[in-house]
Amino acid sequence: MADAPSTSLTSPDLKSYVPDLPLVIWMVVLTVVLGLAAGLGANEVVGQFNAGFGRALGEFALILLPSFTLAAALSLQNIASNAAGRTVALASPVAGAGMICPDTAYAALSPAAGRYKMDTAFGAYAGFKLLYPAGPLIVAAGLGVTSAQGVEPATLLLCGVLLTLPVWAAGVVWGRFATRGTATTSETEGPADNGRLLRAFAPFLVMAALLIFGGVVGTTGNNALDFLLLPKGALITAAILALLQTPSDKRRACLDSAVRRTGSLLLVIGAASAFGAVLTGLVALDRLVPQGDGALTLIALFALTVLFKLAQGSSMATFAAIAPVAAPIVLASGVNEIAAVFAICLGSFIAILPNDSYYWLVRRDALEDESSEGRVIHILTGGALVQALVGMAVLLAVVALWP
């Protein structure tokens, strides 16, 4: 596994005209140039870069360090098999929603996914976007759409499940079609050892138990316990358990690997976040959405979210940024609140690009042997686009049939 993204933005045909620089350097340069071109002062450019760069790094450090530690520990257990891969792929949407982060879910599950890594990647992505308590809950809360307006959690959950099934299937079909003949990471197939599988998945079972307990009980009043019941705390607990299952002489190597992989990703994520922060601060996207109570408003909300996602990169940052812009539109238009929530969720699928941390996570794992960056963008962005369009088609059909 490569430790540092050193991808160049330029293709071989452009190298004679454009400097061949790593993508992270391009993002830093473009961020500064964009700020100066928009008339920002030198100190304002630096201030916005600092604010954007550090906006989510602490959160991602808490996600990536234990995730990569868990991945390194599991990779030593040699559990790769068809049975393990299928189990992980089937669990990926639930993991993406339960951990409220596709990055966390994929990084934690990928060591056991084997040749099902792309299925797992698109499954975790779909689950985080469409399953309660992840995307739908975050968006509904930001829009002010609550049970007081007749939108019950059970309704969001049911609608999310019904949308997730075709959307996830579309991603899986695309992933298998797009990676035919592509160099992808795979495992040596072998028969499943049920005892070894159970031991290897014990950290995930503990993590799931903590998340379920936290969802049922809520805040306990004990700060340490409350932290463990959060997705990040549960993930750290799982990583510690996986380390305890690892021979003592190999634990430090697991931690060193996690630090190296986390450090390189944090640099890319920080630069991408800074670029998104400067761009969205300069472009008034809220004026682009027409009002109305029909399909046009849902499509406009979908398109507006696409613009935010392309600029922000981070799905969580997109959810946070779109809510204050879309809330008055949803309120004034009279559009169905549940349909509006899922139109925004589906818009956030587009796209898995290099300014998205999920791109680098999957690219450096499932597609680490792929030398063409354009090919990787085609696989990941194409899959996210197909998932979004399939989901939106289903949503619009349902709204048309049951207004």
Tab-separated table of C-alpha atoms in Angstrom, residues 76-249:
chain	number	residue	atom	x	y	z
A	76	LEU	CA	-2.208	-9.897	9.641
A	77	GLN	CA	-4.972	-12.384	10.396
A	78	ASN	CA	-5.215	-13.731	6.838
A	79	ILE	CA	-8.993	-14.051	6.848
A	80	ALA	CA	-9.507	-13.169	3.188
A	81	SER	CA	-12.038	-15.488	1.574
A	82	ASN	CA	-15.181	-15.333	-0.487
A	83	ALA	CA	-17.290	-15.779	2.650
A	84	ALA	CA	-15.566	-12.914	4.456
A	85	GLY	CA	-15.767	-10.657	1.393
A	86	ARG	CA	-19.467	-11.275	0.870
A	87	THR	CA	-20.192	-10.699	4.557
A	88	VAL	CA	-18.349	-7.385	4.526
A	89	ALA	CA	-19.989	-6.249	1.271
A	90	LEU	CA	-23.476	-7.017	2.588
A	91	ALA	CA	-22.744	-5.200	5.840
A	92	SER	CA	-21.234	-2.118	4.202
A	93	PRO	CA	-24.399	0.027	3.795
A	94	VAL	CA	-25.372	-0.527	7.426
A	95	ALA	CA	-21.793	0.215	8.492
A	96	GLY	CA	-21.723	3.432	6.453
A	97	ALA	CA	-24.913	4.624	8.139
A	98	GLY	CA	-24.104	3.368	11.621
A	99	MET	CA	-20.643	4.947	11.668
A	100	ILE	CA	-22.057	8.097	10.010
A	101	CYS	CA	-19.025	8.160	7.745
A	102	PRO	CA	-18.262	6.185	4.565
A	103	ASP	CA	-14.528	6.682	5.125
A	104	THR	CA	-14.689	5.009	8.519
A	105	ALA	CA	-16.868	2.160	7.298
A	106	TYR	CA	-14.750	1.401	4.248
A	107	ALA	CA	-11.389	1.678	6.017
A	108	ALA	CA	-12.597	-0.615	8.783
A	109	LEU	CA	-14.183	-3.257	6.541
A	110	SER	CA	-11.831	-3.294	3.559
A	111	PRO	CA	-9.179	-5.667	5.002
A	112	ALA	CA	-11.710	-8.500	4.946
A	113	ALA	CA	-13.430	-7.476	1.698
A	114	GLY	CA	-10.976	-9.099	-0.687
A	115	ARG	CA	-12.239	-8.997	-4.262
A	116	TYR	CA	-15.464	-7.376	-3.028
A	117	LYS	CA	-13.755	-4.097	-2.149
A	118	MET	CA	-15.541	-2.071	-4.829
A	119	ASP	CA	-18.889	-3.543	-3.727
A	120	THR	CA	-18.005	-2.496	-0.191
A	121	ALA	CA	-16.952	0.990	-1.309
A	122	PHE	CA	-20.193	1.721	-3.146
A	123	GLY	CA	-22.229	0.046	-0.400
A	124	ALA	CA	-20.720	2.168	2.383
A	125	TYR	CA	-21.168	5.278	0.252
A	126	ALA	CA	-24.851	4.523	-0.406
A	127	GLY	CA	-25.577	3.611	3.217
A	128	PHE	CA	-24.069	6.811	4.568
A	129	LYS	CA	-26.010	8.962	2.102
A	130	LEU	CA	-29.432	7.331	2.349
A	131	LEU	CA	-29.853	5.372	5.575
A	132	TYR	CA	-31.011	6.773	8.893
A	133	PRO	CA	-29.309	7.963	11.135
A	134	ALA	CA	-26.717	9.254	8.664
A	135	GLY	CA	-27.540	11.409	5.622
A	136	PRO	CA	-31.346	11.660	5.999
A	137	LEU	CA	-31.159	12.567	9.682
A	138	ILE	CA	-28.373	15.117	9.148
A	139	VAL	CA	-30.176	16.789	6.246
A	140	ALA	CA	-33.603	16.707	7.930
A	141	ALA	CA	-32.154	18.285	11.062
A	142	GLY	CA	-30.440	20.990	9.015
A	143	LEU	CA	-33.633	21.765	7.119
A	144	GLY	CA	-35.678	21.850	10.319
A	145	VAL	CA	-37.781	18.937	9.083
A	146	THR	CA	-38.721	17.066	12.259
A	147	SER	CA	-41.492	14.950	13.719
A	148	ALA	CA	-43.308	18.205	14.541
A	149	GLN	CA	-43.921	18.549	10.784
A	150	GLY	CA	-45.067	14.957	10.530
A	151	VAL	CA	-41.745	13.531	9.376
A	152	GLU	CA	-41.096	10.579	11.675
A	153	PRO	CA	-37.729	8.791	11.934
A	154	ALA	CA	-39.399	5.520	10.942
A	155	THR	CA	-40.552	7.136	7.689
A	156	LEU	CA	-37.060	8.382	6.890
A	157	LEU	CA	-35.659	4.946	7.690
A	158	LEU	CA	-38.146	3.100	5.477
A	159	CYS	CA	-37.747	5.498	2.560
A	160	GLY	CA	-33.984	5.318	2.907
A	161	VAL	CA	-33.972	1.524	2.832
A	162	LEU	CA	-36.186	1.434	-0.266
A	163	LEU	CA	-33.905	3.924	-2.056
A	164	THR	CA	-30.680	2.287	-0.893
A	165	LEU	CA	-31.425	-1.084	-2.483
A	166	PRO	CA	-31.529	0.065	-6.154
A	167	VAL	CA	-28.848	2.717	-5.597
A	168	TRP	CA	-26.434	0.244	-4.015
A	169	ALA	CA	-27.158	-2.339	-6.718
A	170	ALA	CA	-26.425	0.267	-9.397
A	171	GLY	CA	-23.058	1.030	-7.795
A	172	VAL	CA	-22.142	-2.655	-7.536
A	173	VAL	CA	-23.057	-3.315	-11.180
A	174	TRP	CA	-21.102	-0.265	-12.320
A	175	GLY	CA	-18.076	-1.203	-10.193
A	176	ARG	CA	-17.902	-4.706	-11.610
A	177	PHE	CA	-18.415	-3.494	-15.162
A	178	ALA	CA	-15.945	-0.593	-14.922
A	179	THR	CA	-13.146	-2.622	-13.302
A	180	ARG	CA	-13.142	-5.424	-15.842
A	181	GLY	CA	-9.569	-5.670	-17.024
A	182	THR	CA	-8.465	-3.115	-14.424
A	183	ALA	CA	-5.683	-3.903	-11.947
A	184	THR	CA	-7.371	-4.122	-8.560
A	185	THR	CA	-6.228	-5.383	-5.216
A	186	SER	CA	-7.375	-8.941	-4.540
A	187	GLU	CA	-6.775	-11.692	-2.075
A	188	THR	CA	-5.732	-15.297	-2.325
A	189	GLU	CA	-8.977	-17.193	-2.325
A	190	GLY	CA	-9.409	-19.942	0.189
A	191	PRO	CA	-12.015	-21.732	2.254
A	192	ALA	CA	-13.589	-19.823	5.105
A	193	ASP	CA	-12.468	-20.663	8.633
A	194	ASN	CA	-15.532	-19.850	10.723
A	195	GLY	CA	-13.587	-19.676	13.975
A	196	ARG	CA	-11.020	-17.307	12.497
A	197	LEU	CA	-13.764	-15.211	10.878
A	198	LEU	CA	-15.609	-14.861	14.184
A	199	ARG	CA	-12.430	-13.831	15.979
A	200	ALA	CA	-11.513	-11.362	13.250
A	201	PHE	CA	-14.985	-9.807	13.229
A	202	ALA	CA	-15.137	-9.571	17.036
A	203	PRO	CA	-13.972	-5.898	16.948
A	204	PHE	CA	-16.801	-5.097	14.523
A	205	LEU	CA	-19.342	-6.867	16.733
A	206	VAL	CA	-18.153	-4.875	19.739
A	207	MET	CA	-18.320	-1.676	17.700
A	208	ALA	CA	-21.855	-2.491	16.525
A	209	ALA	CA	-22.938	-3.279	20.083
A	210	LEU	CA	-21.613	0.056	21.339
A	211	LEU	CA	-23.367	1.967	18.552
A	212	ILE	CA	-26.668	0.162	19.131
A	213	PHE	CA	-26.431	0.708	22.877
A	214	GLY	CA	-25.660	4.381	22.319
A	215	GLY	CA	-28.592	4.761	19.952
A	216	VAL	CA	-31.000	3.152	22.423
A	217	VAL	CA	-29.738	4.708	25.658
A	218	GLY	CA	-28.523	8.081	24.425
A	219	THR	CA	-26.462	10.254	26.747
A	220	THR	CA	-25.591	8.495	29.989
A	221	GLY	CA	-24.023	11.382	31.889
A	222	ASN	CA	-20.677	9.591	32.045
A	223	ASN	CA	-18.332	11.442	29.697
A	224	ALA	CA	-16.000	8.508	29.062
A	225	LEU	CA	-18.856	6.122	28.340
A	226	ASP	CA	-20.637	8.671	26.155
A	227	PHE	CA	-17.477	9.007	24.058
A	228	LEU	CA	-17.237	5.236	23.597
A	229	LEU	CA	-20.853	5.176	22.405
A	230	LEU	CA	-20.100	7.656	19.612
A	231	PRO	CA	-19.069	6.209	16.217
A	232	LYS	CA	-15.508	7.475	16.659
A	233	GLY	CA	-15.239	6.134	20.207
A	234	ALA	CA	-16.641	2.771	19.129
A	235	LEU	CA	-14.137	2.666	16.277
A	236	ILE	CA	-11.231	3.394	18.626
A	237	THR	CA	-12.454	0.601	20.911
A	238	ALA	CA	-12.568	-1.806	17.967
A	239	ALA	CA	-9.035	-0.813	16.925
A	240	ILE	CA	-7.725	-1.432	20.446
A	241	LEU	CA	-9.384	-4.852	20.513
A	242	ALA	CA	-7.874	-5.708	17.124
A	243	LEU	CA	-4.442	-4.666	18.407
A	244	LEU	CA	-4.856	-6.900	21.448
A	245	GLN	CA	-5.514	-9.800	19.064
A	246	THR	CA	-2.270	-8.998	17.245
A	247	PRO	CA	1.068	-10.514	18.374
A	248	SER	CA	2.824	-8.014	20.623
A	249	ASP	CA	5.885	-7.795	18.390
